[in-house]
Amino acid sequence: MEVEVTGELRTSWTPTHLTGDPSVLVDHTAKKRKQHLSTVPANEIIEDEEEEESQSMTDHTKDSEEPSFKRVKPVTKSNSLTGVITPVKTPALKRIGQSISRSISFRTEARPLPPAPLRSRSKASSFPRRRSSQCWSDTVESHDLTAKEIKRQEVIYELTQGERQLIEDLSLVKKVYYEPMLKLDILTESELGQIFGTLDSLIPLHEDLLSRLERLRGSEKTVGEIGPTLLYWFPCLEAYVTYCCNQVGAKALLDQKKTEKRVEHFLRLCQESSFSRKLDLWNFLDLPRSRLVKYPLLLKEIQKCTPSEHPDEDSLPDALEMIQSIVAEVNKKTGEAECQFYRRGLNYLEEGQRLPEIQQSRFLYCHGELKNNKGQRLHVFLFELALVLTRPGEDKDGGQTFSIYRQPLPNNLLNLEEIPDGEAGGGGAFRGAFTGGNDKVKNCFRVSSRGRSKANSYSLQANDSFSKQQWITCLRQAMVQSRDRNAHAGQSQFPSYADPTLCHIADLSLTSDSEMDVQTLSG
């Protein structure tokens, strides 16, 4: 790992009067000498010249020490060839390729941190901060292809380059993060195994696909039939079930370990280094999941650009169906693992809080922070069959726990009431907690239970209107599906999973719209 040496930025000043024509100074001196030569004795002329030379050197030294603000007359004539040489035109094929590449780019790398302040480096790093983007048209001189076929080649090239970049990133994670932390004893081998999971086993899978794609490129750098190759390789992606299911626990452990000084210091140094491209460790660990959900998008684009009667016409639909089913299976298993993880973290204060609906739930619709009517922050879980309000805390090992707040509510008994913005906050359940000194409330809704001897009602506030709408949508979905399940309990099994876009809406933030992240394998 390279250590960057920072230094102060120094500004050098250049005397602006030295940028003029030196011949002007020479002529001025010659003219002055000619005027006084006839009237001044020779010995005085010599002394005069020495005095002028000394004064000139003094002025020059002064100008080099301080910036000059003298105006300089611009040069009106130039011998430059600017405007004479005709600019070179970009070939038509390359222009089309560049345009298509911009329109079909599917790069979804993890979001980088804000840029660090500008600083000088004593040595240039061998790792670029940003990858140079290249399209297929940049790799060929010319080719007799239609615009549709060019677009097809661009998408296939994007698929190939994506594999190469993923391999580079996963190899970098192993070399720069895993191995140094193990050798320096920053984390134990067991902790590293839990955080990195089966990441190491994914590298050979993508290396295999990359080699197959490169072999498909002919001498003219075009790919003909790609469908059979993808049909053969896609079943390997079932290995992602194990990796993605481990990510929930991996993220929790990594966040816990970041509170330790040695771990935080090491990760910060890595993130500040140029090889990281300002991404943190979790951004790299999440790249395989991002890559997985990109395959269906790439295949759809390739299918769009494939002409009729092409050899791929029959195989591409089968490959698309296969990858979509694999992504759905990974999504399902990951949702189950996430649900189990948070169920294990629940801390029941009373035995009556252990609803069977919580243990029977197989996935989470969403979870995140909301405020109650007293202004307290709660972490709320909307499981498949129950709504659970909790207070977040830590166990003796520093792991996160969630203590049950009041009584959980079964989804099939939920009542949902949307509170319009601007409703008076002085009376009823609000107690002024939502108003902040004003007599208006915003982004609030109320949930209650019906049909139970002990009725419960909770008034909750989201951070913003978008977060509120997400909660209301998920709650309605959960209520409908839970009631349908009860209505058909004797006729069918559990209902199918909810709309994937509604599942796993994790960490609904209380800070801003832009920070609320919908964490789902469906993108």
XYZ file of C-alpha atoms in Angstrom:
523
model
C 0.000 0.000 0.000
C 1.426 3.368 -0.907
C 1.590 6.099 1.674
C 0.777 9.501 0.255
C 2.895 12.401 1.431
C 0.952 15.584 1.710
C 2.514 18.983 1.404
C 1.474 22.598 1.405
C 0.505 24.106 -1.899
C 2.865 26.979 -2.755
C 2.053 29.681 -5.215
C 4.893 31.075 -7.328
C 4.672 34.566 -8.714
C 6.101 35.539 -12.087
C 6.966 39.251 -12.647
C 4.591 40.358 -15.368
C 6.889 43.129 -16.684
C 9.347 40.462 -17.813
C 6.818 39.042 -20.214
C 7.206 41.957 -22.652
C 9.546 42.155 -25.628
C 13.155 42.348 -24.331
C 14.124 44.368 -27.379
C 12.159 47.297 -26.007
C 14.402 47.450 -22.961
C 17.532 47.237 -25.134
C 16.397 50.059 -27.417
C 15.513 52.240 -24.456
C 18.945 51.783 -22.941
C 20.713 52.429 -26.257
C 18.715 55.600 -26.845
C 19.539 56.891 -23.382
C 23.226 56.226 -23.892
C 23.232 58.026 -27.264
C 21.610 61.156 -25.788
C 24.173 61.554 -22.979
C 27.279 60.264 -24.708
C 28.241 63.589 -26.262
C 27.830 65.692 -23.109
C 29.028 63.437 -20.308
C 32.716 62.601 -19.694
C 33.891 59.075 -20.272
C 34.573 58.285 -16.626
C 31.072 59.443 -15.668
C 29.604 57.357 -18.461
C 31.230 54.260 -17.015
C 30.001 55.101 -13.516
C 26.526 55.837 -14.901
C 26.380 52.489 -16.632
C 27.462 50.619 -13.513
C 24.840 52.466 -11.456
C 22.100 51.645 -13.986
C 23.133 48.000 -14.037
C 23.074 47.838 -10.239
C 19.671 49.532 -10.106
C 18.308 47.148 -12.768
C 19.457 44.113 -10.756
C 17.879 45.542 -7.591
C 14.558 46.087 -9.353
C 14.598 42.602 -10.770
C 15.263 41.109 -7.328
C 12.398 43.120 -5.851
C 10.026 42.002 -8.601
C 10.898 38.357 -8.054
C 10.012 38.698 -4.382
C 6.655 40.439 -4.778
C 3.853 40.019 -7.302
C 3.655 42.679 -9.971
C 0.327 44.227 -10.849
C 1.509 46.217 -13.859
C -0.652 46.000 -16.911
C 0.885 44.405 -19.935
C -0.124 45.417 -23.408
C -1.521 42.354 -25.164
C 0.274 40.991 -28.193
C -1.707 41.843 -31.301
C 0.126 39.643 -33.740
C 0.833 35.952 -33.445
C 2.730 33.467 -35.487
C 0.591 30.628 -34.094
C -0.963 28.143 -36.501
C -4.258 28.184 -34.557
C -7.116 28.454 -37.007
C -4.938 27.398 -39.937
C -4.899 23.660 -39.328
C -8.219 21.995 -40.036
C -9.486 19.955 -37.062
C -9.519 16.190 -37.491
C -13.038 14.783 -37.742
C -14.103 11.875 -35.573
C -15.068 8.839 -37.680
C -18.805 8.300 -37.992
C -18.595 4.783 -36.536
C -16.807 6.063 -33.443
C -19.330 8.897 -32.944
C -22.217 6.439 -33.111
C -20.499 4.086 -30.694
C -19.817 6.856 -28.198
C -23.410 8.033 -28.339
C -24.744 4.512 -27.886
C -22.320 3.804 -25.050
C -23.592 6.844 -23.164
C -27.203 5.813 -23.663
C -26.833 2.184 -22.579
C -24.356 2.495 -19.731
C -25.481 0.466 -16.752
C -22.716 1.295 -14.334
C -24.221 1.180 -10.847
C -21.181 1.331 -8.647
C -21.652 2.127 -5.127
C -22.104 5.806 -4.266
C -18.759 7.470 -3.446
C -18.107 9.828 -0.546
C -17.762 13.595 -1.109
C -14.412 14.500 -2.684
C -11.537 15.210 -0.313
C -9.765 18.609 -0.324
C -7.195 19.103 -3.044
C -3.696 18.196 -1.958
C -0.347 17.626 -3.585
C 1.317 14.233 -3.746
C 5.028 13.596 -3.936
C 4.504 10.447 -5.967
C 1.804 9.521 -8.422
C -0.158 6.417 -7.504
C -0.290 3.417 -9.799
C -4.034 3.077 -9.137
C -6.335 5.505 -10.960
C -8.974 7.282 -8.919
C -11.503 6.795 -11.698
C -11.677 4.235 -14.416
C -11.419 5.471 -17.958
C -14.603 4.653 -19.818
C -14.189 2.994 -23.180
C -16.784 1.799 -25.636
C -16.587 -0.932 -28.239
C -16.214 1.609 -31.059
C -12.933 2.766 -29.527
C -11.450 -0.696 -30.058
C -12.120 -0.951 -33.814
C -10.987 1.182 -36.718
C -13.993 0.643 -38.930
C -16.643 -1.962 -39.601
C -19.552 -2.431 -41.954
C -22.294 -2.762 -39.325
C -25.758 -1.302 -38.973
C -26.577 1.025 -36.087
C -28.563 -1.747 -34.396
C -25.691 -4.219 -34.643
C -23.254 -1.600 -33.349
C -25.488 -1.102 -30.325
C -25.555 -4.875 -29.766
C -21.753 -4.997 -29.810
C -21.607 -2.087 -27.379
C -23.832 -3.869 -24.847
C -21.846 -7.099 -25.136
C -18.649 -5.105 -24.674
C -20.189 -3.447 -21.599
C -20.943 -6.912 -20.223
C -17.343 -7.997 -20.814
C -15.805 -4.869 -19.312
C -18.088 -5.143 -16.292
C -16.754 -8.631 -15.593
C -13.172 -7.430 -15.880
C -13.740 -4.516 -13.508
C -15.555 -6.691 -10.968
C -12.658 -9.157 -10.948
C -10.200 -6.292 -10.400
C -12.252 -4.911 -7.503
C -12.744 -8.262 -5.774
C -9.050 -9.069 -6.122
C -8.195 -5.644 -4.703
C -10.474 -6.229 -1.693
C -8.716 -9.491 -0.941
C -5.212 -8.039 -1.334
C -5.669 -4.632 0.280
C -8.269 -5.283 2.991
C -8.522 -8.959 3.936
C -4.871 -10.007 3.908
C -3.419 -6.908 5.685
C -6.086 -6.977 8.400
C -5.332 -10.642 9.002
C -1.531 -10.175 9.075
C -1.703 -7.082 11.277
C -4.183 -8.795 13.600
C -6.649 -5.937 13.211
C -9.497 -8.455 13.073
C -9.518 -12.159 13.872
C -9.770 -14.765 11.143
C -13.272 -15.633 12.356
C -14.427 -12.003 12.183
C -12.928 -11.549 8.733
C -14.619 -14.748 7.589
C -17.986 -13.412 8.715
C -17.491 -9.976 7.120
C -16.075 -11.154 3.776
C -18.150 -14.334 3.578
C -17.624 -16.362 0.398
C -16.268 -13.387 -1.559
C -13.079 -15.240 -2.496
C -15.053 -18.008 -4.220
C -16.805 -15.517 -6.537
C -13.604 -14.415 -8.291
C -13.041 -17.687 -10.234
C -16.685 -17.673 -11.377
C -16.370 -14.276 -13.038
C -12.916 -15.076 -14.397
C -14.481 -18.060 -16.154
C -17.195 -15.914 -17.760
C -14.666 -13.276 -18.805
C -12.465 -15.841 -20.552
C -15.509 -17.284 -22.364
C -16.642 -13.847 -23.529
C -13.165 -12.949 -24.771
C -12.975 -16.189 -26.759
C -16.233 -15.245 -28.485
C -14.662 -12.124 -29.993
C -13.590 -12.828 -33.543
C -10.689 -11.396 -35.452
C -12.807 -8.345 -36.261
C -13.555 -7.853 -32.528
C -17.245 -8.640 -32.880
C -19.265 -11.225 -30.971
C -21.704 -13.385 -32.871
C -23.707 -15.811 -30.755
C -23.641 -15.226 -26.994
C -26.838 -16.912 -25.744
C -25.481 -20.483 -25.326
C -22.492 -19.207 -23.344
C -24.742 -17.373 -20.886
C -27.112 -20.323 -20.611
C -24.182 -22.527 -19.647
C -22.696 -20.064 -17.149
C -25.694 -18.542 -15.350
C -26.325 -21.567 -13.062
C -22.973 -20.744 -11.401
C -24.626 -17.658 -9.935
C -26.503 -19.810 -7.428
C -23.371 -19.348 -5.307
C -24.687 -15.822 -4.699
C -27.384 -17.207 -2.383
C -24.789 -17.961 0.291
C -22.908 -14.697 -0.191
C -25.962 -12.390 -0.176
C -27.613 -14.147 2.769
C -24.468 -13.494 4.801
C -24.445 -9.768 4.024
C -26.960 -8.713 6.687
C -24.846 -10.110 9.518
C -21.633 -8.983 7.799
C -22.795 -5.372 7.661
C -23.832 -5.412 11.317
C -20.473 -6.825 12.444
C -18.510 -4.389 10.279
C -20.428 -1.417 11.704
C -19.755 -2.729 15.201
C -16.015 -3.143 14.566
C -15.715 0.342 13.057
C -16.111 1.731 16.563
C -12.714 0.237 17.476
C -9.862 2.696 16.961
C -7.476 0.377 15.098
C -10.152 -0.789 12.678
C -11.442 2.724 12.053
C -7.911 4.042 11.468
C -7.028 1.274 9.001
C -10.264 1.619 7.018
C -9.920 5.392 6.910
C -6.366 5.171 5.521
C -7.563 2.745 2.854
C -10.467 4.966 1.875
C -8.214 8.019 1.602
C -5.799 6.143 -0.667
C -6.210 6.490 -4.404
C -6.810 2.798 -5.091
C -10.152 2.909 -3.259
C -11.654 5.528 -5.600
C -13.060 7.062 -2.377
C -15.240 4.011 -1.724
C -15.347 2.383 1.680
C -15.011 -1.335 2.369
C -18.743 -2.004 2.370
C -19.102 -0.428 -1.081
C -16.676 -3.041 -2.379
C -18.361 -5.896 -0.519
C -21.710 -4.906 -2.037
C -20.417 -4.877 -5.638
C -21.292 -8.555 -6.345
C -24.939 -7.970 -5.408
C -25.058 -4.894 -7.648
C -23.526 -6.916 -10.473
C -26.067 -9.710 -10.070
C -29.100 -7.476 -10.586
C -27.456 -5.916 -13.649
C -27.450 -9.112 -15.728
C -31.186 -9.041 -16.561
C -30.869 -5.413 -17.708
C -27.935 -6.196 -19.978
C -29.679 -9.221 -21.464
C -32.809 -7.236 -22.225
C -30.712 -4.676 -24.099
C -28.878 -7.368 -26.051
C -32.200 -8.965 -26.920
C -33.561 -5.613 -28.155
C -30.589 -5.180 -30.480
C -30.611 -8.741 -31.808
C -32.099 -8.876 -35.330
C -34.633 -11.493 -36.299
C -33.289 -14.823 -37.594
C -30.134 -14.293 -35.533
C -28.704 -17.453 -33.882
C -29.363 -15.823 -30.478
C -33.050 -15.346 -31.190
C -34.040 -18.565 -29.395
C -31.369 -18.798 -26.696
C -31.492 -15.240 -25.320
C -35.112 -15.482 -24.014
C -34.197 -18.703 -22.210
C -31.092 -17.076 -20.710
C -33.130 -14.057 -19.593
C -35.728 -16.269 -17.925
C -32.983 -18.212 -16.151
C -31.192 -15.172 -14.749
C -34.455 -13.604 -13.601
C -35.370 -16.758 -11.691
C -31.904 -16.851 -10.084
C -32.190 -13.206 -8.996
C -35.668 -13.898 -7.582
C -34.377 -16.894 -5.629
C -31.448 -14.918 -4.223
C -33.854 -12.127 -3.320
C -36.162 -14.545 -1.528
C -33.413 -16.269 0.444
C -31.806 -12.952 1.367
C -35.146 -11.661 2.637
C -35.536 -14.736 4.816
C -32.008 -14.335 6.204
C -32.635 -10.663 6.946
C -35.877 -11.485 8.738
C -34.204 -14.176 10.855
C -31.322 -11.853 11.719
C -33.563 -9.107 13.083
C -35.871 -11.581 14.821
C -32.869 -12.884 16.764
C -32.024 -9.313 17.807
C -35.431 -8.648 19.407
C -35.382 -8.295 23.183
C -38.794 -9.137 24.708
C -39.531 -7.320 27.964
C -42.737 -9.270 28.616
C -43.738 -12.775 27.678
C -46.999 -11.484 26.222
C -45.030 -9.611 23.540
C -43.961 -12.891 21.890
C -46.612 -12.997 19.191
C -46.638 -16.160 17.044
C -46.993 -13.897 14.010
C -43.450 -12.616 14.585
C -41.912 -16.092 14.560
C -44.000 -17.149 11.558
C -42.918 -14.170 9.439
C -40.496 -15.058 6.659
C -39.471 -11.621 5.398
C -39.476 -7.918 6.174
C -41.499 -5.410 4.204
C -39.451 -2.540 5.620
C -37.786 -1.247 8.751
C -36.333 2.033 9.923
C -36.562 4.901 12.373
C -39.783 6.762 13.200
C -40.731 9.157 16.011
C -43.561 8.462 18.414
C -45.975 11.043 19.836
C -43.456 11.948 22.564
C -40.736 12.743 20.063
C -38.784 9.579 20.939
C -36.989 7.714 18.173
C -38.082 4.147 17.612
C -36.833 1.480 15.241
C -39.929 -0.004 13.633
C -40.051 -3.401 11.879
C -42.867 -4.330 9.530
C -42.534 -8.108 9.347
C -44.621 -10.228 7.012
C -47.265 -10.812 9.708
C -46.631 -8.269 12.497
C -45.692 -4.633 13.154
C -43.079 -4.325 15.916
C -41.926 -1.078 17.555
C -38.567 -1.220 19.344
C -35.980 0.883 21.138
C -32.470 0.288 19.715
C -29.612 -0.537 22.099
C -26.406 -2.566 22.463
C -25.574 -5.878 24.081
C -22.499 -6.595 26.250
C -20.382 -7.277 23.127
C -21.346 -4.029 21.425
C -23.833 -5.666 19.050
C -27.112 -3.951 18.282
C -30.292 -5.087 20.007
C -33.903 -3.963 19.775
C -36.039 -3.898 22.919
C -39.763 -4.287 22.225
C -41.685 -1.054 22.814
C -45.205 -1.706 24.035
C -47.238 -4.418 22.320
C -46.593 -5.681 18.755
C -49.564 -5.543 16.372
C -50.628 -8.409 14.039
C -50.923 -7.172 10.460
C -54.337 -8.773 9.891
C -55.761 -6.651 12.762
C -54.116 -3.357 11.761
C -56.012 -0.140 11.173
C -54.132 2.576 9.301
C -54.996 6.257 9.441
C -53.120 8.852 7.425
C -52.892 12.174 9.283
C -53.037 15.134 6.874
C -50.271 17.683 7.125
C -51.266 20.799 9.058
C -53.562 19.111 11.539
C -53.549 20.875 14.901
C -51.055 19.258 17.258
C -52.165 20.629 20.604
C -54.778 18.053 21.474
C -55.106 14.305 21.423
C -52.060 12.085 21.295
C -49.500 14.495 19.871
C -48.715 16.553 23.008
C -46.795 19.035 20.893
C -43.915 16.588 20.252
C -44.337 16.674 16.476
C -44.874 20.392 16.234
C -41.524 21.738 17.455
C -43.120 24.943 18.738
C -45.560 25.198 15.850
C -49.154 24.043 16.072
C -48.915 21.963 12.885
C -47.812 18.395 12.238
C -46.287 16.879 9.115
C -45.588 13.412 7.721
C -47.582 11.583 10.412
C -49.812 8.511 10.420
C -51.524 6.389 13.045
C -51.687 2.604 13.407
C -53.960 0.753 15.799
C -55.167 -2.771 16.522
C -58.749 -3.956 16.347
C -60.446 -7.027 17.764
C -58.178 -7.397 20.809
C -59.173 -6.809 24.420
C -56.185 -4.505 24.897
C -56.388 -1.959 22.102
C -53.160 -0.221 21.048
C -52.764 2.924 19.012
C -49.484 4.508 17.911
C -49.040 7.895 16.266
C -45.814 7.918 14.260
C -43.917 10.537 12.290
C -41.662 9.947 9.296
C -38.824 12.241 8.331
C -40.381 13.481 5.111
C -43.311 12.954 2.770
C -41.503 10.365 0.645
C -40.615 8.236 3.669
C -44.176 8.526 4.966
C -45.581 7.350 1.639
C -43.240 4.365 1.606
C -44.419 3.302 5.052
C -48.083 3.713 4.169
C -47.665 1.713 0.958
C -45.891 -1.115 2.781
C -48.438 -1.145 5.602
C -51.350 -1.409 3.187
C -49.622 -4.200 1.295
C -48.937 -6.089 4.530
C -52.519 -5.678 5.760
C -54.047 -6.946 2.513
C -51.759 -9.954 2.189
C -52.106 -10.921 5.847
C -55.897 -10.854 5.657
C -55.875 -12.811 2.405
C -53.693 -15.403 4.071
C -56.151 -15.796 6.935
C -59.085 -15.994 4.523
C -57.453 -18.816 2.551
C -55.617 -20.499 5.410
C -57.340 -23.828 4.857
C -57.043 -23.769 1.073
C -53.544 -22.649 0.273
C -50.108 -22.071 1.696
C -48.525 -18.754 2.475
C -49.231 -16.056 -0.109
C -46.573 -15.273 -2.628
C -43.981 -12.699 -1.784
C -44.967 -9.083 -1.999
C -43.847 -6.817 -4.769
C -40.019 -7.035 -4.548
C -39.786 -3.245 -4.755
C -41.559 -3.078 -1.407
C -39.425 -5.683 0.361
C -36.395 -4.772 2.458
C -36.914 -1.011 2.466
C -34.218 -0.708 5.107
C -33.020 2.222 7.160
C -35.702 4.780 6.398
C -33.686 7.826 7.477
C -34.859 10.710 9.628
C -32.454 13.171 8.045
C -33.326 13.751 4.384
C -35.008 12.326 1.319
C -31.713 11.716 -0.418
C -30.385 9.520 2.384
C -33.290 7.101 2.401
C -31.994 4.017 0.645
C -34.309 1.345 -0.703
C -32.150 -1.741 -0.161
C -33.536 -4.487 -2.329
C -31.986 -7.000 -4.664
C -34.379 -5.865 -7.353
C -32.421 -2.660 -7.682
